[in-house]
Amino acid sequence: MLKIIVTGPESSGKTTLCKALSEHFKIPFTEEYARKYLNNLGKNYQKNDLLRIAKGQFKNEQITTNKNRLSLYDTDLITIKIWNNHKYGKCDKWILEQIKKQQSEERFYFLCKPDIPWKADPLRETPTNRLKLFKIYKKELENLGHSYFVIEGEHRLKDSISKISNLIS
């Protein structure tokens, strides 16, 4: 089972890429749980909401994993870890434990570079430090030993399709 995770800072094209890859490979993708959760919250989120989001994201990943030989995810727990650290200075132990367990899985990351214009959205908070966050994502993936490919430039979809095709052939 190969898990493809599309990750990176906000407004870097993750969801757009997931939708296009899902269409191309005719597989569903697991949406970012945070967006659904926060849209239904009806108030500003707090640190404890991030643990609930992590558990929802984790649960959705488990459901999808059981169905397909190739699975596609719009973010994962690493995003929630980075956001916890960025916003609150530390991350919940449960999230860290799950990320450690996932190191033994066959996971491949597309790290989206924020080289496209930032688009305002009620859930987005960081229009000015996306490159700094991108570097944090890159370092995190390297520290965890995950394979990844940086998605950037005009040929994001073409490059992603090519990379997945090589991985599954």
XYZ file of N, CA, C and O in Angstrom:
676
model
N 0.847 -1.185 0.000
C 0.000 0.000 0.000
C 0.889 1.243 0.000
O 1.675 1.436 0.918
N 0.771 2.027 -1.023
C 1.515 3.271 -1.119
C 0.587 4.428 -0.771
O -0.490 4.572 -1.349
N 1.026 5.229 0.185
C 0.274 6.418 0.577
C 0.990 7.634 0.003
O 2.173 7.838 0.272
N 0.259 8.408 -0.779
C 0.774 9.658 -1.323
C 0.139 10.781 -0.523
O -1.087 10.914 -0.490
N 0.976 11.571 0.123
C 0.478 12.680 0.930
C 0.916 13.981 0.286
O 2.111 14.165 0.014
N -0.036 14.861 0.030
C 0.258 16.177 -0.523
C 0.274 17.136 0.659
O -0.714 17.252 1.389
N 1.401 17.781 0.868
C 1.574 18.606 2.056
C 2.253 19.919 1.696
O 2.715 20.113 0.578
N 2.342 20.800 2.665
C 3.000 22.085 2.480
C 2.226 23.189 3.164
O 1.160 22.965 3.741
N 2.762 24.403 3.094
C 2.103 25.539 3.729
C 0.752 25.835 3.098
O 0.445 25.374 1.997
N -0.033 26.637 3.788
C -1.355 26.977 3.264
C -1.224 27.716 1.938
O -0.229 28.383 1.666
N -2.250 27.538 1.112
C -2.351 28.199 -0.189
C -1.146 27.892 -1.084
O -0.629 28.756 -1.775
N -0.720 26.625 -1.045
C 0.381 26.204 -1.926
C -0.097 25.208 -2.979
O 0.715 24.578 -3.648
N -1.401 25.032 -3.101
C -1.968 24.207 -4.159
C -2.230 22.763 -3.810
O -2.450 21.932 -4.689
N -2.260 22.434 -2.529
C -2.432 21.043 -2.105
C -3.761 20.441 -2.558
O -3.784 19.375 -3.173
N -4.842 21.096 -2.246
C -6.159 20.551 -2.569
C -6.379 20.504 -4.077
O -6.908 19.515 -4.603
N -5.956 21.523 -4.780
C -6.072 21.538 -6.240
C -5.314 20.364 -6.837
O -5.817 19.664 -7.725
N -4.113 20.117 -6.343
C -3.308 19.000 -6.843
C -3.970 17.665 -6.502
O -4.038 16.766 -7.345
N -4.472 17.529 -5.292
C -5.154 16.284 -4.896
C -6.342 15.994 -5.804
O -6.524 14.861 -6.254
N -7.148 16.996 -6.069
C -8.318 16.802 -6.930
C -7.895 16.345 -8.320
O -8.485 15.425 -8.889
N -6.872 16.968 -8.882
C -6.410 16.619 -10.228
C -5.799 15.217 -10.261
O -6.044 14.447 -11.199
N -5.021 14.862 -9.241
C -4.429 13.515 -9.189
C -5.516 12.464 -8.990
O -5.448 11.381 -9.577
N -6.499 12.786 -8.188
C -7.613 11.878 -7.961
C -8.339 11.586 -9.276
O -8.658 10.431 -9.579
N -8.575 12.616 -10.034
C -9.222 12.454 -11.339
C -8.356 11.629 -12.290
O -8.837 10.716 -12.945
N -7.086 11.981 -12.361
C -6.185 11.309 -13.300
C -6.053 9.812 -12.997
O -6.135 8.985 -13.896
N -5.822 9.484 -11.740
C -5.602 8.082 -11.364
C -6.894 7.352 -11.006
O -6.871 6.165 -10.680
N -8.006 8.076 -11.039
C -9.328 7.500 -10.750
C -9.371 6.831 -9.371
O -9.815 5.708 -9.206
N -8.844 7.563 -8.407
C -8.877 7.121 -7.008
C -9.414 8.274 -6.164
O -9.221 9.436 -6.508
N -10.093 7.959 -5.072
C -10.531 9.044 -4.188
C -9.345 9.610 -3.416
O -8.278 8.993 -3.356
N -9.530 10.783 -2.859
C -8.508 11.301 -1.950
C -9.168 11.677 -0.639
O -10.343 12.015 -0.593
N -8.396 11.567 0.418
C -8.878 11.928 1.740
C -8.675 13.426 1.919
O -7.547 13.919 1.849
N -9.770 14.124 2.114
C -9.711 15.569 2.262
C -9.088 15.972 3.590
O -9.065 15.197 4.545
N -8.626 17.188 3.633
C -8.066 17.746 4.861
C -9.179 17.874 5.895
O -10.131 18.634 5.710
N -9.064 17.131 6.974
C -10.105 17.116 7.999
C -10.244 18.484 8.682
O -11.342 18.884 9.066
N -9.165 19.212 8.809
C -9.195 20.502 9.504
C -10.198 21.456 8.879
O -10.917 22.171 9.583
N -10.263 21.469 7.564
C -11.174 22.392 6.879
C -12.628 22.105 7.256
O -13.390 23.012 7.594
N -13.012 20.843 7.222
C -14.378 20.459 7.585
C -14.651 20.806 9.056
O -15.682 21.390 9.391
N -13.734 20.446 9.915
C -13.900 20.686 11.347
C -14.041 22.182 11.642
O -14.964 22.601 12.352
N -13.136 22.972 11.094
C -13.143 24.408 11.390
C -14.348 25.116 10.783
O -14.876 26.059 11.374
N -14.788 24.670 9.621
C -15.992 25.263 9.024
C -17.227 25.002 9.872
O -18.152 25.809 9.889
N -17.249 23.894 10.584
C -18.391 23.554 11.435
C -18.258 24.061 12.869
O -19.215 24.001 13.630
N -17.083 24.542 13.242
C -16.824 24.939 14.620
C -17.626 26.176 15.030
O -18.130 26.246 16.150
N -17.709 27.153 14.170
C -18.501 28.338 14.460
C -17.855 29.320 15.415
O -18.516 30.204 15.934
N -16.585 29.143 15.701
C -15.843 30.065 16.571
C -14.364 29.897 16.267
O -13.965 29.007 15.505
N -13.536 30.729 16.851
C -12.089 30.576 16.680
C -11.627 29.302 17.372
O -12.106 28.971 18.458
N -10.717 28.605 16.743
C -10.234 27.355 17.330
C -9.224 27.620 18.438
O -8.617 28.687 18.513
N -9.078 26.624 19.290
C -8.122 26.649 20.395
C -7.148 25.488 20.220
O -7.355 24.617 19.386
N -6.128 25.456 21.052
C -5.121 24.399 20.947
C -5.745 23.002 21.032
O -5.382 22.109 20.279
N -6.709 22.797 21.925
C -7.307 21.467 22.079
C -8.089 21.031 20.835
O -8.290 19.847 20.601
N -8.511 21.995 20.012
C -9.181 21.648 18.753
C -8.202 20.953 17.798
O -8.610 20.116 16.993
N -6.930 21.284 17.889
C -5.951 20.672 16.987
C -5.800 19.172 17.253
O -5.586 18.394 16.322
N -5.959 18.748 18.505
C -5.928 17.311 18.792
C -7.163 16.636 18.195
O -7.061 15.548 17.622
N -8.318 17.265 18.307
C -9.527 16.707 17.685
C -9.368 16.610 16.164
O -9.780 15.633 15.547
N -8.781 17.627 15.585
C -8.535 17.617 14.136
C -7.585 16.481 13.784
O -7.813 15.743 12.819
N -6.533 16.330 14.567
C -5.565 15.252 14.309
C -6.231 13.885 14.368
O -5.996 13.026 13.507
N -7.076 13.678 15.352
C -7.755 12.382 15.479
C -8.718 12.149 14.319
O -8.844 11.022 13.827
N -9.389 13.192 13.854
C -10.263 13.068 12.694
C -9.477 12.768 11.422
O -9.875 11.912 10.622
N -8.363 13.448 11.242
C -7.509 13.206 10.072
C -6.975 11.774 10.109
O -6.988 11.071 9.106
N -6.526 11.353 11.267
C -5.982 10.002 11.440
C -7.046 8.946 11.135
O -6.791 7.977 10.417
N -8.245 9.137 11.660
C -9.340 8.188 11.436
C -9.683 8.102 9.945
O -9.852 7.006 9.402
N -9.775 9.246 9.282
C -10.078 9.252 7.855
C -8.990 8.548 7.049
O -9.284 7.855 6.078
N -7.752 8.711 7.466
C -6.656 8.038 6.773
C -6.774 6.530 6.929
O -6.541 5.784 5.981
N -7.159 6.063 8.097
C -7.300 4.624 8.331
C -8.418 4.037 7.472
O -8.287 2.942 6.934
N -9.507 4.756 7.332
C -10.639 4.278 6.530
C -10.223 4.128 5.070
O -10.473 3.111 4.438
N -9.543 5.129 4.529
C -9.125 5.100 3.132
C -8.062 4.040 2.889
O -8.053 3.382 1.866
N -7.172 3.876 3.827
C -6.081 2.924 3.689
C -6.588 1.514 3.436
O -6.001 0.766 2.676
N -7.673 1.143 4.048
C -8.173 -0.220 3.928
C -8.790 -0.523 2.570
O -9.059 -1.665 2.261
N -9.031 0.491 1.742
C -9.765 0.284 0.503
C -8.906 0.244 -0.755
O -9.322 -0.316 -1.748
N -7.758 0.864 -0.769
C -7.021 1.057 -2.018
C -5.559 0.628 -1.913
O -4.961 0.712 -0.855
N -4.990 0.222 -3.065
C -3.559 -0.097 -3.092
C -2.725 1.168 -3.182
O -1.580 1.206 -2.786
N -3.340 2.221 -3.702
C -2.725 3.536 -3.775
C -3.702 4.505 -3.130
O -4.864 4.578 -3.520
N -3.241 5.227 -2.116
C -4.111 6.169 -1.419
C -3.526 7.566 -1.522
O -2.310 7.746 -1.521
N -4.404 8.545 -1.576
C -4.023 9.936 -1.757
C -4.632 10.767 -0.630
O -5.824 10.644 -0.337
N -3.804 11.616 -0.023
C -4.232 12.393 1.141
C -3.879 13.863 0.997
O -2.757 14.207 0.650
N -4.825 14.714 1.303
C -4.606 16.153 1.366
C -4.183 16.452 2.802
O -5.017 16.607 3.677
N -2.908 16.454 3.031
C -2.228 16.656 4.315
C -2.294 15.408 5.206
O -2.971 14.434 4.886
N -1.591 15.477 6.324
C -1.606 14.411 7.320
C -1.225 14.993 8.676
O -1.246 16.211 8.860
N -0.866 14.145 9.606
C -0.577 14.602 10.971
C 0.645 15.513 11.052
O 0.747 16.324 11.981
N 1.559 15.405 10.109
C 2.741 16.274 10.130
C 2.313 17.742 10.014
O 2.865 18.609 10.690
N 1.318 18.002 9.193
C 0.800 19.372 9.063
C 0.280 19.869 10.410
O 0.535 21.007 10.808
N -0.424 19.014 11.111
C -0.991 19.415 12.402
C 0.118 19.618 13.432
O 0.056 20.542 14.247
N 1.147 18.794 13.377
C 2.297 18.982 14.268
C 2.961 20.335 14.008
O 3.234 21.094 14.944
N 3.217 20.623 12.742
C 3.880 21.880 12.394
C 3.019 23.064 12.823
O 3.523 24.048 13.373
N 1.715 22.959 12.608
C 0.833 24.061 12.987
C 0.775 24.221 14.505
O 0.781 25.342 15.016
N 0.734 23.120 15.249
C 0.780 23.190 16.724
C 2.032 23.941 17.167
O 1.961 24.836 18.007
N 3.171 23.535 16.621
C 4.430 24.164 17.012
C 4.478 25.631 16.605
O 4.969 26.472 17.363
N 3.984 25.935 15.423
C 4.007 27.310 14.915
C 3.106 28.225 15.750
O 3.499 29.322 16.130
N 1.919 27.749 16.031
C 0.926 28.601 16.686
C 1.020 28.571 18.220
O 0.808 29.585 18.870
N 1.337 27.392 18.777
C 1.282 27.244 20.239
C 2.609 26.863 20.885
O 2.682 26.726 22.096
N 3.636 26.613 20.075
C 4.955 26.343 20.623
C 5.225 24.899 20.995
O 6.343 24.558 21.358
N 4.214 24.033 20.951
C 4.434 22.612 21.229
C 3.275 21.800 20.674
O 2.224 22.334 20.339
N 3.496 20.492 20.609
C 2.519 19.598 20.000
C 2.110 18.512 20.992
O 2.922 18.059 21.801
N 0.874 18.085 20.906
C 0.332 17.037 21.769
C 1.096 15.723 21.578
O 1.451 15.352 20.459
N 1.312 15.020 22.660
C 2.053 13.759 22.655
C 1.412 12.702 21.754
O 2.103 11.956 21.069
N 0.079 12.623 21.740
C -0.609 11.639 20.905
C -0.252 11.817 19.432
O 0.002 10.860 18.727
N -0.229 13.072 18.965
C 0.106 13.361 17.573
C 1.532 12.909 17.281
O 1.792 12.242 16.271
N 2.451 13.234 18.162
C 3.857 12.851 17.973
C 4.017 11.333 17.937
O 4.786 10.797 17.122
N 3.290 10.624 18.788
C 3.360 9.150 18.813
C 2.854 8.548 17.502
O 3.443 7.602 16.975
N 1.761 9.091 16.977
C 1.206 8.563 15.716
C 2.159 8.832 14.555
O 2.355 7.972 13.687
N 2.754 10.002 14.527
C 3.710 10.333 13.463
C 4.892 9.373 13.509
O 5.353 8.892 12.468
N 5.358 9.058 14.713
C 6.475 8.118 14.850
C 6.091 6.739 14.311
O 6.863 6.103 13.590
N 4.880 6.276 14.623
C 4.413 4.972 14.136
C 4.320 4.963 12.606
O 4.587 3.939 11.972
N 3.947 6.080 12.022
C 3.777 6.149 10.575
C 5.100 6.085 9.813
O 5.105 5.867 8.609
N 6.201 6.255 10.502
C 7.504 6.190 9.843
C 7.755 4.833 9.202
O 8.522 4.738 8.248
N 7.111 3.789 9.690
C 7.331 2.447 9.134
C 6.420 2.158 7.940
O 6.549 1.114 7.302
N 5.518 3.054 7.619
C 4.599 2.860 6.499
C 5.249 3.298 5.192
O 6.192 4.084 5.187
N 4.705 2.804 4.095
C 5.169 3.226 2.775
C 4.444 4.522 2.414
O 3.326 4.522 1.913
N 5.107 5.638 2.733
C 4.531 6.963 2.525
C 5.447 7.752 1.590
O 6.661 7.713 1.735
N 4.834 8.481 0.679
C 5.592 9.360 -0.205
C 4.912 10.716 -0.187
O 3.696 10.809 -0.306
N 5.706 11.759 -0.039
C 5.172 13.105 0.118
C 5.454 13.976 -1.100
O 6.569 13.985 -1.622
N 4.424 14.705 -1.509
C 4.598 15.810 -2.432
C 4.571 17.062 -1.576
O 3.554 17.368 -0.944
N 5.693 17.739 -1.518
C 5.810 18.965 -0.734
C 5.604 20.146 -1.667
O 6.443 20.416 -2.537
N 4.472 20.821 -1.518
C 4.115 21.926 -2.406
C 4.825 23.205 -1.988
O 4.671 23.667 -0.856
N 5.591 23.726 -2.905
C 6.299 24.977 -2.659
C 5.321 26.140 -2.835
O 4.528 26.148 -3.770
N 5.384 27.123 -1.960
C 4.446 28.246 -2.057
C 4.899 29.278 -3.099
O 5.107 30.444 -2.790
N 5.075 28.813 -4.339
C 5.496 29.709 -5.410
C 4.323 30.126 -6.295
O 4.504 30.567 -7.426
N 3.118 29.974 -5.751
C 1.913 30.465 -6.412
C 1.312 31.532 -5.497
O 1.590 31.547 -4.299
N 0.505 32.426 -6.052
C -0.049 33.509 -5.219
C -0.903 32.984 -4.059
O -1.654 32.029 -4.216
N -0.749 33.625 -2.923
C -1.578 33.313 -1.760
C -2.994 33.800 -2.042
O -3.196 34.899 -2.559
N -3.987 32.958 -1.739
C -5.391 33.348 -1.926
C -6.056 33.435 -0.561
O -5.977 32.505 0.233
N -6.705 34.535 -0.329
C -7.405 34.728 0.950
C -8.514 33.698 1.113
O -9.154 33.285 0.146
N -8.690 33.271 2.335
C -9.682 32.262 2.692
C -9.927 32.469 4.184
O -8.981 32.713 4.931
N -11.157 32.353 4.660
C -11.424 32.587 6.089
C -10.602 31.700 7.032
O -10.403 32.058 8.190
N -10.107 30.556 6.560
C -9.346 29.657 7.426
C -7.838 29.859 7.329
O -7.092 29.239 8.080
N -7.382 30.703 6.446
C -5.943 30.901 6.254
C -5.437 32.030 7.130
O -6.091 33.059 7.278
N -4.216 31.821 7.664
C -3.680 32.773 8.635
C -2.295 33.311 8.307
O -1.839 34.223 8.974
N -1.592 32.735 7.349
C -0.170 33.088 7.186
C 0.200 33.481 5.753
O 0.929 32.765 5.076
N -0.228 34.651 5.298
C 0.114 35.051 3.930
C 1.578 35.443 3.744
O 2.085 35.410 2.628
N 2.274 35.780 4.806
C 3.614 36.336 4.641
C 4.770 35.392 4.968
O 5.892 35.670 4.587
N 4.539 34.300 5.664
C 5.679 33.454 6.044
C 5.592 32.042 5.461
O 6.062 31.086 6.059
N 5.021 31.910 4.282
C 4.853 30.582 3.685
C 6.192 29.925 3.358
O 6.337 28.724 3.507
N 7.163 30.698 2.892
C 8.458 30.104 2.567
C 9.161 29.588 3.828
O 9.769 28.512 3.813
N 9.030 30.302 4.921
C 9.594 29.849 6.192
C 8.939 28.521 6.610
O 9.615 27.577 7.022
N 7.611 28.446 6.488
C 6.901 27.214 6.825
C 7.284 26.079 5.869
O 7.424 24.930 6.293
N 7.468 26.394 4.592
C 7.904 25.392 3.623
C 9.219 24.748 4.083
O 9.378 23.532 4.034
N 10.144 25.558 4.535
C 11.440 25.044 5.009
C 11.264 24.160 6.242
O 11.974 23.171 6.410
N 10.307 24.486 7.085
C 10.010 23.662 8.267
C 9.455 22.307 7.821
O 9.857 21.261 8.334
N 8.550 22.312 6.860
C 8.009 21.048 6.318
C 9.138 20.189 5.762
O 9.214 18.991 6.038
N 9.996 20.796 4.980
C 11.105 20.065 4.346
C 12.006 19.434 5.405
O 12.349 18.247 5.329
N 12.359 20.208 6.396
C 13.212 19.704 7.474
C 12.522 18.573 8.234
O 13.144 17.568 8.588
N 11.229 18.729 8.482
C 10.466 17.701 9.205
C 10.456 16.388 8.424
O 10.690 15.312 8.995
N 10.184 16.456 7.127
C 10.180 15.242 6.304
C 11.553 14.581 6.292
O 11.669 13.355 6.382
N 12.593 15.385 6.212
C 13.958 14.848 6.231
C 14.278 14.218 7.586
O 14.842 13.124 7.648
N 13.909 14.887 8.672
C 14.166 14.342 10.010
C 13.439 13.022 10.245
O 13.948 12.143 10.937
N 12.250 12.893 9.669
C 11.474 11.668 9.833
C 11.910 10.573 8.858
O 11.488 9.423 8.978
N 12.728 10.927 7.879
C 13.226 9.952 6.913
C 12.231 9.594 5.824
O 12.362 8.545 5.184
N 11.240 10.446 5.585
C 10.253 10.179 4.541
C 10.780 10.612 3.177
O 11.447 11.646 3.057
N 10.445 9.849 2.164
C 10.748 10.235 0.792
C 9.778 11.332 0.381
O 8.592 11.273 0.715
N 10.293 12.312 -0.370
C 9.429 13.391 -0.819
C 9.956 13.975 -2.121
O 11.097 13.741 -2.513
N 9.077 14.709 -2.767
C 9.405 15.394 -4.012
C 8.794 16.780 -3.920
O 7.620 16.922 -3.572
N 9.584 17.807 -4.203
C 9.087 19.174 -4.141
C 8.306 19.476 -5.418
O 8.799 19.283 -6.531
N 7.077 19.929 -5.237
C 6.214 20.316 -6.342
C 6.296 21.832 -6.471
O 5.975 22.555 -5.532
N 6.736 22.272 -7.652
C 6.880 23.705 -7.864
C 6.743 24.030 -9.351
O 6.791 23.140 -10.193
N 6.562 25.297 -9.622
C 6.548 25.763 -11.003
C 5.265 25.479 -11.748
O 4.245 25.117 -11.175
N 5.352 25.633 -13.057
C 4.181 25.561 -13.929
C 3.692 24.148 -14.193
O 2.556 23.958 -14.612
N 4.533 23.144 -14.002
C 4.181 21.778 -14.390
C 3.908 20.889 -13.179
O 4.266 19.716 -13.163
N 3.258 21.430 -12.197
C 2.996 20.711 -10.953
C 2.263 19.397 -11.189
O 2.681 18.361 -10.691
N 1.182 19.436 -11.937
C 0.388 18.232 -12.164
C 1.170 17.219 -13.001
O 1.235 16.044 -12.649
N 1.750 17.665 -14.077
C 2.522 16.777 -14.951
C 3.655 16.101 -14.170
O 3.861 14.882 -14.275
N 4.377 16.864 -13.375
C 5.476 16.310 -12.581
C 4.966 15.307 -11.550
O 5.585 14.267 -11.317
N 3.834 15.607 -10.944
C 3.254 14.713 -9.931
C 2.783 13.405 -10.553
O 3.034 12.322 -10.003
N 2.129 13.488 -11.694
C 1.659 12.287 -12.387
C 2.840 11.408 -12.776
O 2.818 10.196 -12.578
N 3.862 12.034 -13.287
C 5.069 11.296 -13.684
C 5.703 10.590 -12.486
O 6.082 9.428 -12.562
N 5.804 11.301 -11.389
C 6.427 10.731 -10.188
C 5.605 9.547 -9.650
O 6.174 8.502 -9.317
N 4.297 9.692 -9.579
C 3.449 8.597 -9.099
C 3.537 7.417 -10.050
O 3.649 6.255 -9.621
N 3.487 7.680 -11.334
C 3.585 6.591 -12.321
C 4.870 5.799 -12.148
O 4.869 4.572 -12.213
N 5.965 6.499 -11.897
C 7.242 5.819 -11.648
C 7.217 5.019 -10.355
O 7.801 3.931 -10.275
N 6.552 5.538 -9.351
C 6.498 4.864 -8.056
C 5.670 3.577 -8.110
O 5.973 2.614 -7.398
N 4.625 3.552 -8.922
C 3.731 2.391 -8.944
C 4.048 1.413 -10.068
O 3.427 0.358 -10.152
N 5.000 1.749 -10.922
C 5.307 0.825 -12.033
C 6.300 -0.242 -11.621
O 6.936 -0.212 -10.633
